PDB file of C-alpha atoms in Angstrom:
ATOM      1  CA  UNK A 200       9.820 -77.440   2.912  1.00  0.00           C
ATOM      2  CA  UNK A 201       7.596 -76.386   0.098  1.00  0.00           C
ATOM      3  CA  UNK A 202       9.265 -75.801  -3.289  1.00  0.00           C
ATOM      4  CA  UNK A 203       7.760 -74.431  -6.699  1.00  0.00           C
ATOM      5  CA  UNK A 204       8.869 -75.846  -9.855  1.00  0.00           C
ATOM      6  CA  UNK A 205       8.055 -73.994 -13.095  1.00  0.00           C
ATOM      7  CA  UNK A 206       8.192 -76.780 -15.758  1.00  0.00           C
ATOM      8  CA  UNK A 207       7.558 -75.351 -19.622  1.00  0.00           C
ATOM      9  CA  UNK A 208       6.502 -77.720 -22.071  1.00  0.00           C
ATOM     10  CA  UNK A 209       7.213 -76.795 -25.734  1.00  0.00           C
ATOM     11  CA  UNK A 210       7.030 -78.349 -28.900  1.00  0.00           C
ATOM     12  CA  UNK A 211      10.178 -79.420 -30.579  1.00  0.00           C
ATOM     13  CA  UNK A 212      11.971 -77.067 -32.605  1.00  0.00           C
ATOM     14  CA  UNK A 213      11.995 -79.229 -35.942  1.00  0.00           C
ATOM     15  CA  UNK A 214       8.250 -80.054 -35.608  1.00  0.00           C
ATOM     16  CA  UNK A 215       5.106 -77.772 -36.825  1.00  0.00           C
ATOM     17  CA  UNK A 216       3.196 -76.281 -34.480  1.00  0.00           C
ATOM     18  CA  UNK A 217      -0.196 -75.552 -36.069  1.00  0.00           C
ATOM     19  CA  UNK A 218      -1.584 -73.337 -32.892  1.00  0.00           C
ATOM     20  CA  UNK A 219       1.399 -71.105 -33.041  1.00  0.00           C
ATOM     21  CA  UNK A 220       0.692 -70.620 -36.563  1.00  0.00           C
ATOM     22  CA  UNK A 221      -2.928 -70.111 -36.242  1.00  0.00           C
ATOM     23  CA  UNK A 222      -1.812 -67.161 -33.675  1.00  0.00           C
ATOM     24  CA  UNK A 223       0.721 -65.634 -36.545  1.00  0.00           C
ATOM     25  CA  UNK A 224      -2.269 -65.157 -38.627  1.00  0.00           C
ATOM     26  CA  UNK A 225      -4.675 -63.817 -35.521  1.00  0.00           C
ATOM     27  CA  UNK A 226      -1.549 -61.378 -34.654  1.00  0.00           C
ATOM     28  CA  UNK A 227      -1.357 -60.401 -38.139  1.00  0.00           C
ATOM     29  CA  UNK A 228      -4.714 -59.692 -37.859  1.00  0.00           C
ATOM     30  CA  UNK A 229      -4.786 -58.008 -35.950  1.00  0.00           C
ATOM     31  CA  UNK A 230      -2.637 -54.987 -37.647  1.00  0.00           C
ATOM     32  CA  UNK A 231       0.637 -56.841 -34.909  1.00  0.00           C
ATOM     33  CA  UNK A 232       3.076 -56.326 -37.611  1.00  0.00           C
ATOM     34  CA  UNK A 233       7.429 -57.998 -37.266  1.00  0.00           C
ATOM     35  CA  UNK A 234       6.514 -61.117 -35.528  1.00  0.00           C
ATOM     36  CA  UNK A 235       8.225 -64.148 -37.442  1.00  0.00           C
ATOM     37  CA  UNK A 236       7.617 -67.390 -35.408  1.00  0.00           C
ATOM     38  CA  UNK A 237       5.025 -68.286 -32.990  1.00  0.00           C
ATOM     39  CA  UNK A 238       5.533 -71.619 -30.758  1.00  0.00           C
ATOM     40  CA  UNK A 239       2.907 -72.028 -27.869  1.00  0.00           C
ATOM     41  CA  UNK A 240       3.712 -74.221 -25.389  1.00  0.00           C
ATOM     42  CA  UNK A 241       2.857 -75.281 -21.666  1.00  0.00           C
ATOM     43  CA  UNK A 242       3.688 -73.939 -18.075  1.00  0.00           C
ATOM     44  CA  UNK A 243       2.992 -75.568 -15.262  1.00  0.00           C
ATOM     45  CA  UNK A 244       3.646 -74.726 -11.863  1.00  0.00           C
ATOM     46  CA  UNK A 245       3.663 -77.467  -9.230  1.00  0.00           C
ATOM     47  CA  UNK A 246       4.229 -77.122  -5.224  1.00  0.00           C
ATOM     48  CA  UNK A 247       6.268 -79.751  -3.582  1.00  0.00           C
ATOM     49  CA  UNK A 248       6.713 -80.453  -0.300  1.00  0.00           C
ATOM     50  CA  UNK A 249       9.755 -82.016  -0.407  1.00  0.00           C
ATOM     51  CA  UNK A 250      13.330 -82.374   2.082  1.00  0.00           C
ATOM     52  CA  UNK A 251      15.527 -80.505  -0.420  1.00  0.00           C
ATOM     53  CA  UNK A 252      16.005 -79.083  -3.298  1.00  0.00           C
ATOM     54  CA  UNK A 253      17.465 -82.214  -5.122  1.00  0.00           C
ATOM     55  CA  UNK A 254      14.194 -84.667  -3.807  1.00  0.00           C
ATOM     56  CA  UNK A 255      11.857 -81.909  -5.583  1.00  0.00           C
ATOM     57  CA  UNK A 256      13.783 -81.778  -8.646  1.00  0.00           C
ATOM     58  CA  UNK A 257      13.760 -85.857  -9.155  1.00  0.00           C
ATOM     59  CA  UNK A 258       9.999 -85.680  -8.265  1.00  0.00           C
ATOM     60  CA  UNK A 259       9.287 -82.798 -11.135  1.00  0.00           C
ATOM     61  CA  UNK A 260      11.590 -85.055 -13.391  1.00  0.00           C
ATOM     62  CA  UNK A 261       8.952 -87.823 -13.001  1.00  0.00           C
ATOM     63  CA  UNK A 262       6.039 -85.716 -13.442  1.00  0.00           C
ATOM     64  CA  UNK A 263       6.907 -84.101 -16.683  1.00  0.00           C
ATOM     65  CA  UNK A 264       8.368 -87.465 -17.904  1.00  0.00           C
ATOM     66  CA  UNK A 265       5.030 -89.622 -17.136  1.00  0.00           C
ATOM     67  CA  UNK A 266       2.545 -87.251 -17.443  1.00  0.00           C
ATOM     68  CA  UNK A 267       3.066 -83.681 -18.400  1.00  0.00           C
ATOM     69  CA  UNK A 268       5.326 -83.865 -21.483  1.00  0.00           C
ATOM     70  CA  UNK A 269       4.947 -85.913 -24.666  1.00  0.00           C
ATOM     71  CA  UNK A 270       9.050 -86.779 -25.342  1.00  0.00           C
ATOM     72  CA  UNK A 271       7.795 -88.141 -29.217  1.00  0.00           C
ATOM     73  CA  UNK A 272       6.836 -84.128 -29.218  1.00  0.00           C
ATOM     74  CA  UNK A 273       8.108 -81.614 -26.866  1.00  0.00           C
ATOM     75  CA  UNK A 274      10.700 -80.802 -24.790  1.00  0.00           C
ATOM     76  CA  UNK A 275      10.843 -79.960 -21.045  1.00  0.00           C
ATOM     77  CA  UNK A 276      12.901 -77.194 -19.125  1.00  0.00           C
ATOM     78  CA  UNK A 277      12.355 -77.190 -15.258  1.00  0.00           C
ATOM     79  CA  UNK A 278      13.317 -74.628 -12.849  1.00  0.00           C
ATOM     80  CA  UNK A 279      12.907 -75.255  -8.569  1.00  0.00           C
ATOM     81  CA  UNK A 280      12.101 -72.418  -6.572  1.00  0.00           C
TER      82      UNK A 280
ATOM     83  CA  UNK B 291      17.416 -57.055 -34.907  1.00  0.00           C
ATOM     84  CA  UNK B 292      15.267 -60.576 -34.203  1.00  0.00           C
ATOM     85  CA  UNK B 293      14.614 -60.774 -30.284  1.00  0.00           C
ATOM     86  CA  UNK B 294      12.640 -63.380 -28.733  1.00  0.00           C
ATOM     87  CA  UNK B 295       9.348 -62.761 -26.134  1.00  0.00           C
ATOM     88  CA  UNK B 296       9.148 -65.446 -23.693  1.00  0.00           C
ATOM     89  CA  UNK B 297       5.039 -64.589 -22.805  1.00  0.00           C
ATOM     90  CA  UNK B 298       4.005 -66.521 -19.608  1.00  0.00           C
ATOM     91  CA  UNK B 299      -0.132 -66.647 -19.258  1.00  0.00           C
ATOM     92  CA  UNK B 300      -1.388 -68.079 -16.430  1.00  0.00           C
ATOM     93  CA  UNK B 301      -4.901 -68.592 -14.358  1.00  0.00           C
ATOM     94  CA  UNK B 302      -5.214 -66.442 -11.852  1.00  0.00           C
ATOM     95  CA  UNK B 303      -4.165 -67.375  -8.287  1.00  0.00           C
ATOM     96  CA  UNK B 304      -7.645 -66.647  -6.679  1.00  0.00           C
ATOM     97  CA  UNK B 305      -9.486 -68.544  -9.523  1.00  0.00           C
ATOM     98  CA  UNK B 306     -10.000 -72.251  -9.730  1.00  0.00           C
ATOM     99  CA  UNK B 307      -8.006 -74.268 -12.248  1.00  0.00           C
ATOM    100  CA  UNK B 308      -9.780 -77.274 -13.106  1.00  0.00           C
ATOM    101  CA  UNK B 309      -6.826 -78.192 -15.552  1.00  0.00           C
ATOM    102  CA  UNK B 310      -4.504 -78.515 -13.062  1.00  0.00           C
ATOM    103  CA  UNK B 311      -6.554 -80.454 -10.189  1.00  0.00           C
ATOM    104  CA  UNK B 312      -7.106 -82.852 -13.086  1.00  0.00           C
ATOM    105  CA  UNK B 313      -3.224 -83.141 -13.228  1.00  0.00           C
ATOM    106  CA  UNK B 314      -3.105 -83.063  -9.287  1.00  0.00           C
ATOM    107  CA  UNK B 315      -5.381 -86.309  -9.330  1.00  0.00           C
ATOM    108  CA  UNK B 316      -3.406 -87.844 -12.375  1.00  0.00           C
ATOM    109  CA  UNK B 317      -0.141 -87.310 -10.423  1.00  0.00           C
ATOM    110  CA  UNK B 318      -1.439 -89.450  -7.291  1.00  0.00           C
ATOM    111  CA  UNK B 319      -2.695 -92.020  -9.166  1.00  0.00           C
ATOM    112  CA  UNK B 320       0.714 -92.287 -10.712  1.00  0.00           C
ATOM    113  CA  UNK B 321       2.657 -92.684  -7.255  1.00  0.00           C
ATOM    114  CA  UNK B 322       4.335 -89.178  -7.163  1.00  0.00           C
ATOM    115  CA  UNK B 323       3.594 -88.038  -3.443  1.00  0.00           C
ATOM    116  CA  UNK B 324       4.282 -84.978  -1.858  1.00  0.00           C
ATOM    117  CA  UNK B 325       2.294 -82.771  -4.833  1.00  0.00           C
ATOM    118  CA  UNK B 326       0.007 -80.200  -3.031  1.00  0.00           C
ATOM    119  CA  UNK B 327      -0.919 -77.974  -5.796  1.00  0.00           C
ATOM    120  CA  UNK B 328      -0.852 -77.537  -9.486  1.00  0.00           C
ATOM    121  CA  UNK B 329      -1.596 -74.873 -12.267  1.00  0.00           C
ATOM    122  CA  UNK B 330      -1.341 -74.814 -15.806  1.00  0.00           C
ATOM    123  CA  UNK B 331      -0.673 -71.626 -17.756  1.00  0.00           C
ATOM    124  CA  UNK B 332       0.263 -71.051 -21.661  1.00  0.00           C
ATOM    125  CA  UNK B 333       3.765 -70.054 -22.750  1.00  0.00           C
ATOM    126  CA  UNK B 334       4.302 -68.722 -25.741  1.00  0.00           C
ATOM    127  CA  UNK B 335       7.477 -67.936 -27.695  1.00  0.00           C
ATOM    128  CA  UNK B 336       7.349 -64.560 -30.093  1.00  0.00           C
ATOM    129  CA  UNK B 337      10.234 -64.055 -32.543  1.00  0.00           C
ATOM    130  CA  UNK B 338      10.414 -60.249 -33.437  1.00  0.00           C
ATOM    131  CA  UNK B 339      11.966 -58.238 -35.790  1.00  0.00           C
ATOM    132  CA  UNK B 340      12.227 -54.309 -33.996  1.00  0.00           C
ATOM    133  CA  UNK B 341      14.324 -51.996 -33.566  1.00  0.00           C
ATOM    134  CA  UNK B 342      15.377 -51.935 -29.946  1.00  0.00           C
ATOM    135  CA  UNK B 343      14.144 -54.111 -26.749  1.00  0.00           C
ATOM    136  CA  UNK B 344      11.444 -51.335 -26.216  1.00  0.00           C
ATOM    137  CA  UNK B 345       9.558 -51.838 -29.363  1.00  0.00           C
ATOM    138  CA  UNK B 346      10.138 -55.474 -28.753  1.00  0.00           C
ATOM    139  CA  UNK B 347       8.168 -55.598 -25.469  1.00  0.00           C
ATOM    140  CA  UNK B 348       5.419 -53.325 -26.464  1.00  0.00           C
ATOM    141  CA  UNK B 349       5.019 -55.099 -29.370  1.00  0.00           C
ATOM    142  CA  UNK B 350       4.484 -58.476 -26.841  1.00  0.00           C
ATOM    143  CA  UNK B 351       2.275 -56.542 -24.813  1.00  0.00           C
ATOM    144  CA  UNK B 352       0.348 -55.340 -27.581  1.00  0.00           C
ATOM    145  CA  UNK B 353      -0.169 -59.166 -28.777  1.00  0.00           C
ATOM    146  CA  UNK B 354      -0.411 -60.192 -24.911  1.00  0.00           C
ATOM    147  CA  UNK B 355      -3.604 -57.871 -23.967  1.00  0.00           C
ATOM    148  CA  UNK B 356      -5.128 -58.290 -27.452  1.00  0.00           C
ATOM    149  CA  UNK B 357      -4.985 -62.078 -28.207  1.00  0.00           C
ATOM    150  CA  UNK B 358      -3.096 -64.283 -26.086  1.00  0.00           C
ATOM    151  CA  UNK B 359      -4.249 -63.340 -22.540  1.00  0.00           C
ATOM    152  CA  UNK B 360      -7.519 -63.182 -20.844  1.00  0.00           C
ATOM    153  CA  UNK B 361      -7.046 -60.420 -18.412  1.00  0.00           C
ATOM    154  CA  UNK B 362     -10.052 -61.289 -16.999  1.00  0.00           C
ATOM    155  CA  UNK B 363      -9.137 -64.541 -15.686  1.00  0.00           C
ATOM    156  CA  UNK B 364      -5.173 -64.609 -16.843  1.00  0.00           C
ATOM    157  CA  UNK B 365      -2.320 -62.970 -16.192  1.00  0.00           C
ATOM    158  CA  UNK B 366       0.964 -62.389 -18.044  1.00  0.00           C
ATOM    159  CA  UNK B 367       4.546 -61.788 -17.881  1.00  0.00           C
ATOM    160  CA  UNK B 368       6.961 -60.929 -20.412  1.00  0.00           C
ATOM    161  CA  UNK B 369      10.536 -62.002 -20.649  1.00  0.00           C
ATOM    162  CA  UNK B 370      12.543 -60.323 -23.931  1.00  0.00           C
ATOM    163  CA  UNK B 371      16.023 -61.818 -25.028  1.00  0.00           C
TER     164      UNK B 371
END
């Protein structure tokens, strides 16, 4: 069975983000007026084919943990579909 | 009131995404099997001070279609809370 898993990657609360600050400024810009906080952060999508739903969540687990998301940094959120 | 726009950008699903075969290739030479295809979008987080949910979202799709999304080779979608 083919799954998708939507992982988002986003930088840790207590940590500066300098891109989502760079967008405040382009927003305010921009004449984008009543947004306080930017954070920009990473979606990925992956298709597995996997037996069930538990077999794609453990192999999404791996993924974001080896590759995709930087633990020192960010946090990770995935959802199977 | 201070709402929160979850702003999901992504490549489009006809268009190539170089990004994510890079990942695809990474995630083999790891050992995690069983990946047939991934993508890599942007998510950004918007904190907003309006009124009501309305102004809210077209506040995000004012910022979405003027700075944060390509419509040309991106789409978006917008989650408020």
């Amino acid at each position: 069975m083919i799954f998708t898993a939507q992982i988002k990657v986003m930088p840790l609360k207590n940590l500066l983000d300098p891109q989502g600050k760079a967008v405040l400024g382009g927003l305010a810009n921009l004449g984008i007026t009543g947004i306080s906080d930017v954070r920009i952060g990473k979606q990925i999508e992956l298709s597995i084919e996997a037996e069930n739903e538990t077999v794609a969540r453990e192999k999404s687990e791996d993924a974001a943990k080896k590759l995709l998301a930087n633990q020192v940094m960010e946090m990770y959120e995935i959802t199977i579909s």
